[in-house]
Coordinates of C-alpha atoms in Angstrom, one line a residue:
X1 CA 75.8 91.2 56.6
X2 CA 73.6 93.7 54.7
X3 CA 70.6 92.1 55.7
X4 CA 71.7 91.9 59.2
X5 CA 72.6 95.4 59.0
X6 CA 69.5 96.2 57.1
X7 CA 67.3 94.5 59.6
X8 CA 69.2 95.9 63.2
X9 CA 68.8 99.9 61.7
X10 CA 64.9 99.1 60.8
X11 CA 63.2 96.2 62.1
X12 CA 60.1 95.5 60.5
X13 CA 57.6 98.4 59.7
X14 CA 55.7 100.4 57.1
X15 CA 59.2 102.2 55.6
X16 CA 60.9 99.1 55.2
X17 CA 57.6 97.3 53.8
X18 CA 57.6 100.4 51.4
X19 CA 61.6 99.8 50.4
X20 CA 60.9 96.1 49.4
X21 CA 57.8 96.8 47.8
X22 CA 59.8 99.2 45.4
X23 CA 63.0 97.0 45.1
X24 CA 60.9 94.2 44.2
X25 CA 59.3 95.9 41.7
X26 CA 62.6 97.0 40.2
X27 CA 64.3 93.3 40.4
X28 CA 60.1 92.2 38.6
X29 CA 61.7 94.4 35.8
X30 CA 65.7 93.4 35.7
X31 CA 64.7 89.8 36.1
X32 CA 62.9 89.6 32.9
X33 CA 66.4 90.0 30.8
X34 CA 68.8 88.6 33.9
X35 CA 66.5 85.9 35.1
X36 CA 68.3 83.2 33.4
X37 CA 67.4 85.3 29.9
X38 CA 70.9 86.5 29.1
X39 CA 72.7 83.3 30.1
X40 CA 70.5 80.6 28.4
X41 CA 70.6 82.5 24.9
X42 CA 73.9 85.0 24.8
X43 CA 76.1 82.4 27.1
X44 CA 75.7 79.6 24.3
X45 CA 76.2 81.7 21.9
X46 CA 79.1 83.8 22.7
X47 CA 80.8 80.2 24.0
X48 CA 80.2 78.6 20.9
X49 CA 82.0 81.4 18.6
X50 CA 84.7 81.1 20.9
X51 CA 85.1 77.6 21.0
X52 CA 85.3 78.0 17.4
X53 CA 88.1 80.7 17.4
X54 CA 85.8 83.2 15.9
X55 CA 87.0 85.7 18.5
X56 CA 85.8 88.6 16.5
X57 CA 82.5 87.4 15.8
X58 CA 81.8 86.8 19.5
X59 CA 83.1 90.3 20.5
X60 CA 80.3 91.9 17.9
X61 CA 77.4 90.0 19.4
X62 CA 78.9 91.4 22.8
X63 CA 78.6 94.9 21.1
X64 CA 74.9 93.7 19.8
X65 CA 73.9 92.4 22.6
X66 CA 74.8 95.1 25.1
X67 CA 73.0 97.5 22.7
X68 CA 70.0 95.4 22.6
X69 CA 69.6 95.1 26.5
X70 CA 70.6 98.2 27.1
X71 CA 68.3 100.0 25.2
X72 CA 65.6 97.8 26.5
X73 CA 66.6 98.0 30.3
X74 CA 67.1 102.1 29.4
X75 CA 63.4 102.4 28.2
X76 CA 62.1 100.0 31.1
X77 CA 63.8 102.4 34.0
X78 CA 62.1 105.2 32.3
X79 CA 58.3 103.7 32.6
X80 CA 59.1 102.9 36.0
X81 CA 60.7 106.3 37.2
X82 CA 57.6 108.2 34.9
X83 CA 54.8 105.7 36.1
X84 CA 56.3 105.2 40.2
X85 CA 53.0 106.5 41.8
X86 CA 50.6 105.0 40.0
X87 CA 53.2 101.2 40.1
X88 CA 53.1 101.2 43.6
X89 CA 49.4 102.2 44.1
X90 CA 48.5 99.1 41.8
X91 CA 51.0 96.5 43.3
X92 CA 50.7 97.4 46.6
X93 CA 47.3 98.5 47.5
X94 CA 47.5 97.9 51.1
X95 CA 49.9 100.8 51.8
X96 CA 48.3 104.0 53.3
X97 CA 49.1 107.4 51.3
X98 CA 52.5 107.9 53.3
X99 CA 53.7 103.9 52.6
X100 CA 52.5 104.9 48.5
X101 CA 55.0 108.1 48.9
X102 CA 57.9 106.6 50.2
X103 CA 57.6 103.5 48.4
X104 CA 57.6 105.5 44.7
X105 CA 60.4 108.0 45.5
X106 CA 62.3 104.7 46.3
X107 CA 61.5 103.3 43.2
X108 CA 62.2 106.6 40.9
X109 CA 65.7 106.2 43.2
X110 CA 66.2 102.7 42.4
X111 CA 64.6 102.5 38.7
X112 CA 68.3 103.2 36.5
X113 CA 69.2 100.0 38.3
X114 CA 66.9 97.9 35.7
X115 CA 69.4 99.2 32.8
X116 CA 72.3 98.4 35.0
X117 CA 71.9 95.1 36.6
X118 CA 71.2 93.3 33.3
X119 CA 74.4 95.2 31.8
X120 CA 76.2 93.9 34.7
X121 CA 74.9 90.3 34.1
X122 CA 76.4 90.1 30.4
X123 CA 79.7 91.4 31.3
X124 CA 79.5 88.6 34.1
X125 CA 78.2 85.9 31.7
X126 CA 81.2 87.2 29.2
X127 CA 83.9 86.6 32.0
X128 CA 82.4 83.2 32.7
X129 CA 82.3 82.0 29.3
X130 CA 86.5 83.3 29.6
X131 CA 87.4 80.8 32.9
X132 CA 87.9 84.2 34.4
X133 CA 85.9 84.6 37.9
X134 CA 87.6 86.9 40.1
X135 CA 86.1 90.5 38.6
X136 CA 82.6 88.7 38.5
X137 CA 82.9 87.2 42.0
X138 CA 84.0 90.5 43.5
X139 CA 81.3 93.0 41.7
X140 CA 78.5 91.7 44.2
X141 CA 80.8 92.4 47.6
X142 CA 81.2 96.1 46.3
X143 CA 77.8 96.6 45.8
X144 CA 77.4 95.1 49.5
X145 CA 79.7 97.0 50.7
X146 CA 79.0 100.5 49.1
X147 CA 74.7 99.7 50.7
X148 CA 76.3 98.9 53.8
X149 CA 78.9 102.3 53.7
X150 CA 75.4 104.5 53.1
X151 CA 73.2 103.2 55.7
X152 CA 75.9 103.5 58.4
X153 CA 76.8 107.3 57.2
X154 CA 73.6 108.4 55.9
X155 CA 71.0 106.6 58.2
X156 CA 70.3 109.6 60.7
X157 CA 70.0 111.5 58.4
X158 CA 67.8 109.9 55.2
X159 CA 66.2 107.2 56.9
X160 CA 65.0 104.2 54.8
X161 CA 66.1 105.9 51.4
X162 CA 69.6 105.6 52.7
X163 CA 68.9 102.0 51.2
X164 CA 68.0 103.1 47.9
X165 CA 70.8 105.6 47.2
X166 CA 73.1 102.9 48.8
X167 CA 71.8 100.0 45.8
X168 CA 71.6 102.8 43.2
X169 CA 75.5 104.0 44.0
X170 CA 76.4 100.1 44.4
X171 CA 75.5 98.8 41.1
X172 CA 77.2 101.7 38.8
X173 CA 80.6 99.3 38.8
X174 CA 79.1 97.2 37.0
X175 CA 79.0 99.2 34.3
X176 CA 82.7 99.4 34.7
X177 CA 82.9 95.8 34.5
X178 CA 81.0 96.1 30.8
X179 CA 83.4 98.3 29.8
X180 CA 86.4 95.7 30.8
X181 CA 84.8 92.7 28.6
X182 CA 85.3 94.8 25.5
X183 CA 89.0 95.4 26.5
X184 CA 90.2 91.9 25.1
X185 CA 93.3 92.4 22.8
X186 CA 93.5 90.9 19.8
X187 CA 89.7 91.0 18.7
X188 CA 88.5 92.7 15.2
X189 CA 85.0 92.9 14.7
X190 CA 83.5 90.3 12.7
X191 CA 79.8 90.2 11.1
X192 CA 77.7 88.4 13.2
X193 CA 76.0 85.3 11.2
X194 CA 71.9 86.4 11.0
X195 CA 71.0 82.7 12.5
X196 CA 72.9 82.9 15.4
X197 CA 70.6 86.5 16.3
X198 CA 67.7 84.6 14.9
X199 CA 68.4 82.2 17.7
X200 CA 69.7 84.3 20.3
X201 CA 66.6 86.5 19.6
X202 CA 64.0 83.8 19.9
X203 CA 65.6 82.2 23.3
X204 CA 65.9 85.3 24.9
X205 CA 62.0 85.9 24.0
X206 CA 61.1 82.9 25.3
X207 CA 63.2 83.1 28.7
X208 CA 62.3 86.7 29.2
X209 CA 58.4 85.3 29.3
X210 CA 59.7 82.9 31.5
X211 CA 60.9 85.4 34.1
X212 CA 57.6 86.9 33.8
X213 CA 55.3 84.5 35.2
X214 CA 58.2 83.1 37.8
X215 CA 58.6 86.7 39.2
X216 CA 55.1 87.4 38.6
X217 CA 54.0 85.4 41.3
X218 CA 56.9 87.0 43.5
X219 CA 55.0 90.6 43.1
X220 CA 51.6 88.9 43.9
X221 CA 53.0 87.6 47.3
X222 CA 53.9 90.7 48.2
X223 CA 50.9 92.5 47.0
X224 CA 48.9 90.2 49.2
X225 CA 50.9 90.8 52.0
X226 CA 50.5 95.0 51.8
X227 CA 47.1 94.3 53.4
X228 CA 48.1 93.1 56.0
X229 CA 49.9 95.1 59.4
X230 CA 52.8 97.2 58.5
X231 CA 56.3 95.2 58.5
X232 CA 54.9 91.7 57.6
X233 CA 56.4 92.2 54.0
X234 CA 58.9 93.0 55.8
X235 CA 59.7 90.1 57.8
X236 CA 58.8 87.9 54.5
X237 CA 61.8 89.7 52.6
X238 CA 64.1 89.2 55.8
X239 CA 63.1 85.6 56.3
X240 CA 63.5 84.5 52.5
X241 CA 66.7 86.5 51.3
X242 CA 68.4 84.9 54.9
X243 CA 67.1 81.3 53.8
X244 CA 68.5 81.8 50.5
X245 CA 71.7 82.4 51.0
X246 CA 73.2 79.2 50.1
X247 CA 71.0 79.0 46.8
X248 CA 72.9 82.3 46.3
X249 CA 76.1 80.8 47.4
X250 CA 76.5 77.0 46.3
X251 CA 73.8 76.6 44.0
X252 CA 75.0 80.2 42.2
X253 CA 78.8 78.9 42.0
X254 CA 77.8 75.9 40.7
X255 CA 75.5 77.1 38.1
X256 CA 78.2 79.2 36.7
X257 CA 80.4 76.0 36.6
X258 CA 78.4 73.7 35.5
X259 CA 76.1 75.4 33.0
X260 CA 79.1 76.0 30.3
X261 CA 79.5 72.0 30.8
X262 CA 75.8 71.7 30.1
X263 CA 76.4 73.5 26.9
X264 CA 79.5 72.2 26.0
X265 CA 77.8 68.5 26.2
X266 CA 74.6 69.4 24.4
X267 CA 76.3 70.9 21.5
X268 CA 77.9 67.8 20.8
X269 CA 75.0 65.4 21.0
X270 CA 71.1 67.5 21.5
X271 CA 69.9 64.3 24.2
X272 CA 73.4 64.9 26.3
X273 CA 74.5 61.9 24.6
X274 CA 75.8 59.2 27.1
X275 CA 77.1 61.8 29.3
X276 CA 76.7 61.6 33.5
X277 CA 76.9 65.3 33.9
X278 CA 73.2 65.9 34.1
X279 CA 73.0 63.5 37.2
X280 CA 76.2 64.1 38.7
X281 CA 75.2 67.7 38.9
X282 CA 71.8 66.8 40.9
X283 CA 73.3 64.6 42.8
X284 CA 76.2 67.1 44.2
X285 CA 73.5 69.6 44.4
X286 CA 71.4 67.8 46.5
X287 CA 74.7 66.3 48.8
X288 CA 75.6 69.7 49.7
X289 CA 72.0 71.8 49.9
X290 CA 70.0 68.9 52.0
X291 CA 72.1 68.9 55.1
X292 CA 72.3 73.0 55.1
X293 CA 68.4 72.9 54.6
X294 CA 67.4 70.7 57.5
X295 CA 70.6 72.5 59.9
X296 CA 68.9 75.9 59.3
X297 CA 65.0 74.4 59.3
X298 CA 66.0 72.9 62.9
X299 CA 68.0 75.8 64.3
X300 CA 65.7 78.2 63.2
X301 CA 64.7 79.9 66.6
X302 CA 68.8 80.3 67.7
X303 CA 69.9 81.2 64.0
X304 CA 67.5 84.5 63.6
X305 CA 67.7 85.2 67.6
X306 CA 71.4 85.1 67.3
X307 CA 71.4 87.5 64.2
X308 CA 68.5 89.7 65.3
X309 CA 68.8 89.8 69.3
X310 CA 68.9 93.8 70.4
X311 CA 67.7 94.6 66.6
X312 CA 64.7 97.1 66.2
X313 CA 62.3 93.5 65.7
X314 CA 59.7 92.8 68.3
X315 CA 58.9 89.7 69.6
X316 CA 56.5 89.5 67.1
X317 CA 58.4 90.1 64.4
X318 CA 61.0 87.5 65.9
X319 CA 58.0 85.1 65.7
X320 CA 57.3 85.8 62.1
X321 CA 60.4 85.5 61.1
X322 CA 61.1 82.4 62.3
X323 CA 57.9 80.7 61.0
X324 CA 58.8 82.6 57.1
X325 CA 62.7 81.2 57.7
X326 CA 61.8 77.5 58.5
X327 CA 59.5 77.1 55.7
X328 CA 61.9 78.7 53.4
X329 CA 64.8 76.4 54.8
X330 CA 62.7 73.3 54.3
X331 CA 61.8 74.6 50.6
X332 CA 65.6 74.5 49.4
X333 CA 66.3 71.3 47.9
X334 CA 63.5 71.8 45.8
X335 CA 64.2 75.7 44.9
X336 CA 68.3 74.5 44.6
X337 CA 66.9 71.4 42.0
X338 CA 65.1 73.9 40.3
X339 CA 67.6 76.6 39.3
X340 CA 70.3 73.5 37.9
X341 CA 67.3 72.2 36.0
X342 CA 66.2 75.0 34.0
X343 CA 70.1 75.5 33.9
X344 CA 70.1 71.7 31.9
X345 CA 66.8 72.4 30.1
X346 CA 68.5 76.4 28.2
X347 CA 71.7 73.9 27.5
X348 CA 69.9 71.7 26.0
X349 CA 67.4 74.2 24.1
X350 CA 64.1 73.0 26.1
X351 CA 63.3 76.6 26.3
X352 CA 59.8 76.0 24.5
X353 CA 59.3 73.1 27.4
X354 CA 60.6 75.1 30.2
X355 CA 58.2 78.2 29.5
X356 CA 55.1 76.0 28.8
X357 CA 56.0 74.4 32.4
X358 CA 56.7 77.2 34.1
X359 CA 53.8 79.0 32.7
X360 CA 51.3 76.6 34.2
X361 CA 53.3 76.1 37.7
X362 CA 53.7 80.3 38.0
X363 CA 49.4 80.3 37.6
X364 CA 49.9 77.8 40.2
X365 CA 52.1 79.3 42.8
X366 CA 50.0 82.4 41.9
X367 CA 46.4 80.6 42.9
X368 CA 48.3 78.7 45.9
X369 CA 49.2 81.9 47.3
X370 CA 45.9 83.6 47.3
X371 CA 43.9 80.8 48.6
X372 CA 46.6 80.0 51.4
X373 CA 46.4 83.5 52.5
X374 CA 42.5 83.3 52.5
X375 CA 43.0 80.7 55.0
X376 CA 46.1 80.8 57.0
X377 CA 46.7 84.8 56.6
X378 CA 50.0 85.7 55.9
X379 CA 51.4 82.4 56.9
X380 CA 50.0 81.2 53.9
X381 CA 52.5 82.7 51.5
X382 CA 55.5 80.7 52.3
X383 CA 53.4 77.6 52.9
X384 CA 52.5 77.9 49.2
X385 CA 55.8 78.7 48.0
X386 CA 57.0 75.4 49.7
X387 CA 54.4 73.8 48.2
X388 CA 54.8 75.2 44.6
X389 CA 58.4 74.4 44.9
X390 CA 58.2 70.4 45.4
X391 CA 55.4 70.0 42.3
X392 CA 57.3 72.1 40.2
X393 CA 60.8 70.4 40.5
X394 CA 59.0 67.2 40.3
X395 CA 57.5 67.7 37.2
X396 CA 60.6 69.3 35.7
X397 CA 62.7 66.2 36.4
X398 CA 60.0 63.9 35.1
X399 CA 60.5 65.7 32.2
X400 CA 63.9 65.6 32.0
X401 CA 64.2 62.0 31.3
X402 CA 61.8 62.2 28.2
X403 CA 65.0 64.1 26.7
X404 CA 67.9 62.2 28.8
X405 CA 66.8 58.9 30.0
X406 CA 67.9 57.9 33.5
X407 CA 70.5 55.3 33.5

């Protein structure tokens, strides 16, 4: 709905190509902690205290870890509101002076929201860990809700920054929602064992490098699409976010069910033992995301007409869209497989193998993209992703069975 609504108020043009520009650059900076970061080294941790009984323990690393991230995300939101003209000029040097303007005011707007998210992640990764999925579940419709309140009241009036005021008013909850996890009764504050923030410390170094060179080729994209006519990036950020909606829905949901299993099995045997989780959990994935992919890759034209007909899009943009939203469509098996595999491989500590692999595949996607635009144009940028998508969950499951052999 936001991106319906988001998409019939604009269209595709230079202000909402300068709005993505700065919320990707924002979600470049969140992603480094929430990218799979906080839930593949606090999750395991903070489960594994509990499982134990050690209540109090586990509610100090909370209290540890929200200082650590905090202060982190705090200080990141700072560079970026400081260094917003010069960010945007860099990533985006396509944009004429006016795109650079509007594009860094949206991201001084937007820029507390790299302290918040990642806040907002822990306190959702804390009421996983507790069975407890309602306050979680219903944090993201606020936030929906509250961007879709401010561009219907505000949009005559503020234009494309009614966005940006919309996100940054929409994710404060979520500090609310921090606040809740440390309201457990019950709980005394227990010294938290040096090995386990060794640990915790190390893992959440090595995913937070992971995040870097999987988003890092996310900001190159769009970079090399700023040189090209105003609302392409556009049309890329409509066409992707609508394709992955169910990654967002039924791959999301089942990563938060699934990954506790994934830990709960790896802690009691490292190679996942004799257990058929690991393959049941592909094997769902892939019975519910293949039929969605090819029902959206073949009703491409109706789905986006049917959503976008009377909208502020040209034909054009119509046309764009539905090349960027088949291609994406087509991609998810591949994009679902890899989010439940790097889920497995934090479980089951791989971190070291997941970061070496994902290292080399985000040069990859990174090359792909610039030479596909070199010869296709813009088209070339979801052609590569598709691309990069199949070689890199290939080689991730190949992997896999060098630490849980196929059976």
């Amino acid at each position: 709905m936001r991106e319906l609504l988001i998409g019939r108020r604009f269209g595709a043009s230079g202000d909402t190509d300068a709005f993505f520009a700065a919320f990707t650059t924002v979600s470049f900076v969140f992603l480094l902690l929430t990218g799979g970061a906080l839930q593949g080294s606090f999750m395991p941790a903070y489960q594994r205290l509990r499982s134990r009984g050690d209540i109090g323990a586990a509610r100090s690393l909370l209290v540890w870890t929200s200082v650590l991230i905090g202060g982190f995300g705090g200080s990141l939101a700072v560079i970026l509101y400081l260094g917003a003209e010069p960010l945007i000029s860099i990533l985006y040097p396509g944009f004429d002076s006016r795109l650079r303007n509007t594009g860094a005011l949206a991201l001084q707007i937007l820029s507390p929201i790299a302290a918040i998210a990642p806040l907002g992640n822990l306190a959702q990764s804390v009421f996983n860990a507790r069975s407890s999925y309602f306050a979680p579940a219903a944090m993201p419709v606020l936030t929906n809700l509250v961007v879709v309140g401010f561009l219907v009241v505000t949009f005559a009036g503020l234009g494309v920054q009614s966005l940006t005021l919309g996100y940054l008013v929409g994710y404060l909850p979520w500090l609310a929602l921090l606040a809740w996890t440390f309201a457990e009764r019950g709980t005394h504050p227990r010294a938290i064992d040096a090995s386990v923030q060794r640990t915790m410390l190390t893992s959440l170094t090595l995913l937070g490098m992971l995040a870097v060179f999987d988003q890092l080729s996310s900001v190159v994209q769009r970079s090399l699409l700023s040189w090209f006519e105003p609302g392409i990036l556009s049309t890329f950020a409509y066409g992707s976010r609508l394709a992955g909606i169910p990654i967002s829905v039924i791959v999301g949901a089942l990563g938060v069910v699934l990954f506790p299993r994934f830990v709960a099995v790896a802690a009691t045997n490292k190679n996942y033992g004799k257990s058929d989780i690991i393959y049941v959990s592909i094997a769902a994935t892939l019975t519910v995301i293949v039929p969605v992919s090819l029902f959206m890759a073949i009703d491409a034209g109706f789905i986006v007409r049917f959503l976008f007909s009377g909208s502020a899009m040209d034909a054009a943009a119509m046309e764009r869209l539905d090349v960027v939203f088949i291609t994406y469509s087509l991609a998810l098996p591949a994009q679902a497989l890899i989010i439940i595999l790097s889920r497995i491989y934090m479980a089951a500590n791989k971190n070291h193998a997941l970061l070496v692999i994902s290292a080399a595949f985000g040069a990859i996607h990174i090359l792909l993209t610039y030479l596909a635009t070199k010869w296709l144009g813009w088209q070339g940028v979801p052609i590569a992703t598709f691309a990069y998508s199949y070689l890199f969950c290939t080689v991730l499951l190949i992997y896999l069975t060098r630490f849980n052999p196929m059976r």
